[in-house]
Amino acid sequence: MGGPVKFFFLVIAAAAPLLSAAQHMAKPQALWINNATLHGNSVMRFTLITDLIRGEEEYFAAGFVCATTPKCDVYLFAVFIVFGFYNSSGKFLVLEDASREVIWSANRDRPVRENATLEFTSDGNLVLHDADGSHVWSSGTSGRSVTIMVITENGNLVLSDQREATVWQSFDHPADTMVPGQSLLQGMRLKAYTSPTNWTVDQFYITVLPDGLNAYYAEGTTLPQLYFSFQTKIGKIANDPTRATFMDGSLSFMLGPDRIENITFPVAHSTWPVAQYIRLDKHGYLGLYEWSKGERSTMVYDIMGSLGMDACAYPTVCGAYGVCNGGQCTCPLENNSSTVYFKLVDDRKPNLGCTPFTPVSCQEIQHHKLLTIPNISYFDYSHTALNAASIDDCKQACLKNCSCMLVLFRARECVWVTKVFSLHAIQQENVGFDSPVYLKVQLIPSIFAPNANRKKVMLAATVGAVTTLVLLLIAVTLYIQRRRKYEEKDEEFDFDKLPGTPTRYSFEKLSECTEGFSKKLGEGGFGSVFEGKLGEVRVAVKRLEGARQGKKEFLAEVETIGSIEHINLVRLIGFCAEKSERLLVYEYMPRGSLDRWIYYRYNNAPLDWCTRCRIILDVAKGLCYLHEECRRKIVHLDIKPQNILLDDNFNAKVADFGLCKLIDRDQSKVVTMMRGTPGYLAPEWLTSRITEKVDVYSFGVVIMEILSGRKNIDNSQPEENVQLINLLREKYQNNQLIDLIDKHSDDMVSHQEEVVQMMKLAIWCLQHDSIQRPSMSTVIKVLEGVISIQTFDANSLGFVQENPSTYSVPSQTSILSGPR
Ligand SMILES: *[C@@H]1O[C@H](CO)[C@@H](O)[C@H](O)[C@H]1NC(C)=O
Ligand SMILES: *[C@@H]1O[C@H](CO)[C@@H](O)[C@H](O)[C@H]1NC(C)=O
Ligand SMILES: *[C@@H]1O[C@H](CO)[C@@H](O)[C@H](O)[C@H]1NC(C)=O
Ligand SMILES: *[C@@H]1O[C@H](CO)[C@@H](O)[C@H](O)[C@H]1NC(C)=O
Ligand SMILES: *[C@@H]1O[C@H](CO)[C@@H](O)[C@H](O)[C@H]1NC(C)=O
Ligand SMILES: *[C@@H]1O[C@H](CO)[C@@H](O)[C@H](O)[C@H]1NC(C)=O
Ligand SMILES: *[C@@H]1O[C@H](CO)[C@@H](O)[C@H](O)[C@H]1NC(C)=O
Ligand SMILES: *[C@@H]1O[C@H](CO)[C@@H](O)[C@H](O)[C@H]1NC(C)=O
Ligand SMILES: *[C@@H]1O[C@H](CO)[C@@H](O)[C@H](O)[C@H]1NC(C)=O
């Protein structure tokens, strides 16, 4: 470091005479250090200031300005407008301490810190180094005989040579602002300032083309999309680049000698001291601004709006996938369909846009679908690369290319888009182009039945046929024997006479509607579940296995569920009881069971906090209904994520009453066989005094799994973390509940205080003493914010050792369906 430091001292000595007063020009071999000794105040530090030419108190200055407010720790090297005056001792004093408008900056994507240096080197280069000496920016003019640096009265920072020819000027590298006298030349971009410290993330920009002005939006590395275009009416004739100059209340396009076309601003000519400039803002608006001393800078004229731009046609007005309709933001809906594919990113801020429930994945291209969204237009129609002659070709071409996310057919051209920003609802009266847009969505693949390929099916069929022949004899013999037994028992239950039961179906019908039980959705405690279709309605058919054992449970299910209807309980549509076959037909739940969504085994996107809250409340309502609102109290006995199913909108419903045990209301304690699933069993199973509070305990475990995004017993974790509930006790006692929040989701982390409150509710449900646990109706009141969580003593928390081998209950009475 010895070299550079010495060098700096030399330069400081040389530059020192120049710093005695703020100047409008500097010579090579000058160095400014971004510290308090520069002219100015804590918010801006001047290196150069214009002479008093523009107006009484309005100045252009070059120097360091804070990039962030109100905390000032990083700086831009910038040209900015400031109000001030020189006092009689030649010192420049700022009026209104923190007011300045930055019109250009060298380093807005990389601000520098205190002690950064700006050096005008002896070979004519202007170089910015950060405080640690790292190179940040330079004008690239070394060796070009630069002899002077000036800030002009227009606010242009200029490096010129002996003959006063401009070698470099800030006007050639515009930021987001144009000041009077400044031109935008073909090839230059005016770029909006979308983030205070990083403007490479998303970008609005404007360029000048031979036939006018075009505005684009791009996010990250996506292809820029055109959202605004101003076409000049007269053609360009000259060969030199087109320029648009901001001057005298208009933006003039010079298209050749004497060929000028203006966008004129009908704004009264400002009187001094008023600063005027054109700026492209972070929402993509191009505006004329005015700023005068003591006032806020305001947009006085919306340039694009005056040229016919609709407020709903800006790319980010409603965020990605958001539909803008008269300023209101909603999510897109398919024509004539009740299925919802998108949800708001944040329910309270609809303008942040929508997100698909299932992200489009290039690995699952066979499950892509184009939704028809009627009466919508999209702002960008500049990409017509797909080779398609008709609307159907256009859609087909889009479905074949994974990067195509939206298509529309306009003026016989197939328009496609690789990233979808805001959509624009067209009002009825101005449906000029009445073609709908087609949005690509990902359908949920059937995870449990990956598309079996034909060969496998054929092979299986052949093997099956041979095996069938062999087994047929055995089967017939066995069947005749067993049938005798069942015929006697079947007389006990006359299913036709059960009151209020759902539709009864024949086995043949259900076999047909499930295509011979081919699409397995999952496996429950007493049998497998298959997908089927009754007419147009998708259903889930549960086929109970081992009829002898399942008969009792089957009856219980039909009897109880048949009479129960609640929005948070899976509805029983029908059943079949034929010979030894026992089947139940349930409503189909498109998003499957909750475990698919919270354990991240299928690479799904994390659920947001709001969705998780809703699921917890839905489950609580379903359970509350079973416990407290039914004619007879029903204890579920096997609450776990696999038994919580989700519909298209992530409404949760409690499923699988196969383990239901009825408890008469006056008989609150019942000795039953031990049931349920390890990991969700309440401690009192060990003492066999079972009440509905066992469900409350299991519900507590489910809450924790939802909040932590992992299984209660997860053997893939380090040994001390295998059991979530033990971990919960430890974290609760050390006041570190935050550690348990699902880290997959930024949204969860950003709601950590609410999540921790929810964890406390879980702890309340997980108490060892079942009497201390809240009832489900109390849980709902807590969730709805009507009452707060009762204070509880940390020492009263009980957690059962979740190791099935330690249970003292005789194992022959246990029906433990293994963890699935
Ligand atoms: C600020 O920089 C100047 C050189 O420009 C130096 O002389 C002075 O010591 C520095 N002051 C502080 C407080 O660092
Ligand atoms: C000019 O301003 C400086 C800094 O505030 C001050 O020190 C100086 O006394 C002022 N001169 C006069 C003549 O007021
Ligand atoms: C800037 O440099 C001075 C010495 O030149 C040092 O005292 C001061 O702490 C530095 N400031 C920062 C923020 O690093
Ligand atoms: C700005 O964002 C881009 C894209 O996210 C990133 O690559 C870049 O490193 C960021 N720059 C800074 C200075 O943070
Ligand atoms: C356009 O504006 C320029 C500068 O303000 C002016 O000289 C010219 O006459 C205007 N031309 C037209 C066609 O309005
Ligand atoms: C569209 O909706 C109407 C009314 O709801 C219905 O009659 C019609 O069958 C639906 N068409 C399709 C293709 O779903
Ligand atoms: C919407 O659906 C209806 C009925 O299916 C159909 O007649 C109509 O053409 C569809 N609209 C568009 C824009 O596709
Ligand atoms: C998809 O479209 C993009 C953009 O036109 C193109 O670069 C890419 O090659 C296409 N991919 C396929 C598989 O056709
Ligand atoms: C679309 O607009 C037409 C009128 O242009 C209207 O009749 C139709 O109902 C609208 N469709 C939808 C789905 O809003």
mmCIF file of N, CA, C and O in Angstrom, residues 370 372 386-400 407-410 412-414 435-436 438:
data_model
loop_
_atom_site.group_PDB
_atom_site.id
_atom_site.type_symbol
_atom_site.label_atom_id
_atom_site.label_comp_id
_atom_site.label_asym_id
_atom_site.label_seq_id
_atom_site.Cartn_x
_atom_site.Cartn_y
_atom_site.Cartn_z
ATOM 1 N N LEU A 370 -52.663 -24.219 -22.498
ATOM 2 C CA LEU A 370 -52.862 -22.797 -22.762
ATOM 3 C C LEU A 370 -54.262 -22.407 -22.300
ATOM 4 O O LEU A 370 -55.257 -22.943 -22.788
ATOM 5 N N THR A 372 -57.368 -19.902 -22.148
ATOM 6 C CA THR A 372 -57.921 -18.835 -22.977
ATOM 7 C C THR A 372 -58.396 -17.720 -22.058
ATOM 8 O O THR A 372 -59.277 -17.931 -21.232
ATOM 9 N N LEU A 386 -42.760 -16.912 -34.023
ATOM 10 C CA LEU A 386 -43.307 -18.238 -34.260
ATOM 11 C C LEU A 386 -43.892 -18.326 -35.654
ATOM 12 O O LEU A 386 -44.626 -17.447 -36.102
ATOM 13 N N ASN A 387 -43.604 -19.405 -36.306
ATOM 14 C CA ASN A 387 -44.032 -19.589 -37.674
ATOM 15 C C ASN A 387 -45.400 -20.271 -37.661
ATOM 16 O O ASN A 387 -45.493 -21.471 -37.486
ATOM 17 N N ALA A 388 -46.452 -19.517 -37.798
ATOM 18 C CA ALA A 388 -47.777 -20.109 -37.687
ATOM 19 C C ALA A 388 -48.763 -19.374 -38.567
ATOM 20 O O ALA A 388 -48.736 -18.161 -38.671
ATOM 21 N N ALA A 389 -49.633 -20.137 -39.197
ATOM 22 C CA ALA A 389 -50.560 -19.550 -40.145
ATOM 23 C C ALA A 389 -51.928 -19.312 -39.529
ATOM 24 O O ALA A 389 -52.646 -18.410 -39.916
ATOM 25 N N SER A 390 -52.284 -20.123 -38.551
ATOM 26 C CA SER A 390 -53.611 -19.976 -37.962
ATOM 27 C C SER A 390 -53.461 -19.911 -36.450
ATOM 28 O O SER A 390 -52.400 -20.166 -35.897
ATOM 29 N N ILE A 391 -54.558 -19.618 -35.809
ATOM 30 C CA ILE A 391 -54.537 -19.509 -34.361
ATOM 31 C C ILE A 391 -54.164 -20.845 -33.729
ATOM 32 O O ILE A 391 -53.461 -20.899 -32.721
ATOM 33 N N ASP A 392 -54.601 -21.947 -34.347
ATOM 34 C CA ASP A 392 -54.278 -23.256 -33.780
ATOM 35 C C ASP A 392 -52.800 -23.590 -33.953
ATOM 36 O O ASP A 392 -52.164 -24.117 -33.046
ATOM 37 N N ASP A 393 -52.242 -23.254 -35.137
ATOM 38 C CA ASP A 393 -50.803 -23.454 -35.344
ATOM 39 C C ASP A 393 -50.021 -22.654 -34.320
ATOM 40 O O ASP A 393 -49.013 -23.096 -33.772
ATOM 41 N N CYS A 394 -50.509 -21.453 -34.098
ATOM 42 C CA CYS A 394 -49.849 -20.527 -33.184
ATOM 43 C C CYS A 394 -49.804 -21.135 -31.779
ATOM 44 O O CYS A 394 -48.764 -21.160 -31.125
ATOM 45 N N LYS A 395 -50.948 -21.696 -31.345
ATOM 46 C CA LYS A 395 -51.005 -22.301 -30.016
ATOM 47 C C LYS A 395 -50.117 -23.551 -29.948
ATOM 48 O O LYS A 395 -49.424 -23.777 -28.962
ATOM 49 N N GLN A 396 -50.171 -24.341 -31.024
ATOM 50 C CA GLN A 396 -49.352 -25.554 -31.047
ATOM 51 C C GLN A 396 -47.867 -25.212 -30.955
ATOM 52 O O GLN A 396 -47.111 -25.836 -30.215
ATOM 53 N N ALA A 397 -47.469 -24.206 -31.730
ATOM 54 C CA ALA A 397 -46.060 -23.814 -31.733
ATOM 55 C C ALA A 397 -45.640 -23.366 -30.339
ATOM 56 O O ALA A 397 -44.539 -23.671 -29.877
ATOM 57 N N CYS A 398 -46.528 -22.680 -29.643
ATOM 58 C CA CYS A 398 -46.194 -22.204 -28.296
ATOM 59 C C CYS A 398 -46.073 -23.378 -27.333
ATOM 60 O O CYS A 398 -45.181 -23.411 -26.497
ATOM 61 N N LEU A 399 -46.977 -24.349 -27.465
ATOM 62 C CA LEU A 399 -46.922 -25.495 -26.552
ATOM 63 C C LEU A 399 -45.653 -26.316 -26.765
ATOM 64 O O LEU A 399 -45.191 -27.001 -25.856
ATOM 65 N N LYS A 400 -45.082 -26.238 -27.983
ATOM 66 C CA LYS A 400 -43.898 -27.032 -28.265
ATOM 67 C C LYS A 400 -42.629 -26.399 -27.725
ATOM 68 O O LYS A 400 -41.621 -27.061 -27.545
ATOM 69 N N VAL A 407 -49.260 -16.494 -25.897
ATOM 70 C CA VAL A 407 -49.399 -16.194 -27.329
ATOM 71 C C VAL A 407 -50.708 -15.482 -27.561
ATOM 72 O O VAL A 407 -51.659 -15.621 -26.797
ATOM 73 N N LEU A 408 -50.730 -14.718 -28.637
ATOM 74 C CA LEU A 408 -51.981 -14.166 -29.115
ATOM 75 C C LEU A 408 -51.856 -14.034 -30.620
ATOM 76 O O LEU A 408 -50.753 -14.069 -31.166
ATOM 77 N N PHE A 409 -52.994 -13.949 -31.268
ATOM 78 C CA PHE A 409 -53.010 -13.947 -32.717
ATOM 79 C C PHE A 409 -53.615 -12.616 -33.132
ATOM 80 O O PHE A 409 -54.756 -12.327 -32.816
ATOM 81 N N ARG A 410 -52.813 -11.793 -33.786
ATOM 82 C CA ARG A 410 -53.294 -10.462 -34.116
ATOM 83 C C ARG A 410 -52.847 -10.124 -35.522
ATOM 84 O O ARG A 410 -51.692 -10.317 -35.856
ATOM 85 N N ARG A 412 -53.226 -11.537 -38.287
ATOM 86 C CA ARG A 412 -52.666 -12.716 -38.951
ATOM 87 C C ARG A 412 -51.237 -13.006 -38.515
ATOM 88 O O ARG A 412 -50.484 -13.668 -39.203
ATOM 89 N N GLU A 413 -50.859 -12.485 -37.378
ATOM 90 C CA GLU A 413 -49.516 -12.783 -36.895
ATOM 91 C C GLU A 413 -49.581 -13.420 -35.522
ATOM 92 O O GLU A 413 -50.429 -13.074 -34.704
ATOM 93 N N CYS A 414 -48.663 -14.352 -35.306
ATOM 94 C CA CYS A 414 -48.629 -15.051 -34.036
ATOM 95 C C CYS A 414 -47.638 -14.325 -33.115
ATOM 96 O O CYS A 414 -46.445 -14.304 -33.364
ATOM 97 N N SER A 435 -59.179 -10.846 -30.307
ATOM 98 C CA SER A 435 -58.589 -12.146 -30.033
ATOM 99 C C SER A 435 -58.226 -12.239 -28.554
ATOM 100 O O SER A 435 -57.737 -11.285 -27.976
ATOM 101 N N PRO A 436 -58.476 -13.362 -27.938
ATOM 102 C CA PRO A 436 -58.053 -13.502 -26.546
ATOM 103 C C PRO A 436 -56.545 -13.753 -26.475
ATOM 104 O O PRO A 436 -55.914 -13.999 -27.499
ATOM 105 N N TYR A 438 -53.585 -16.291 -24.835
ATOM 106 C CA TYR A 438 -53.479 -17.657 -24.322
ATOM 107 C C TYR A 438 -52.285 -17.715 -23.399
ATOM 108 O O TYR A 438 -51.162 -17.399 -23.783
#
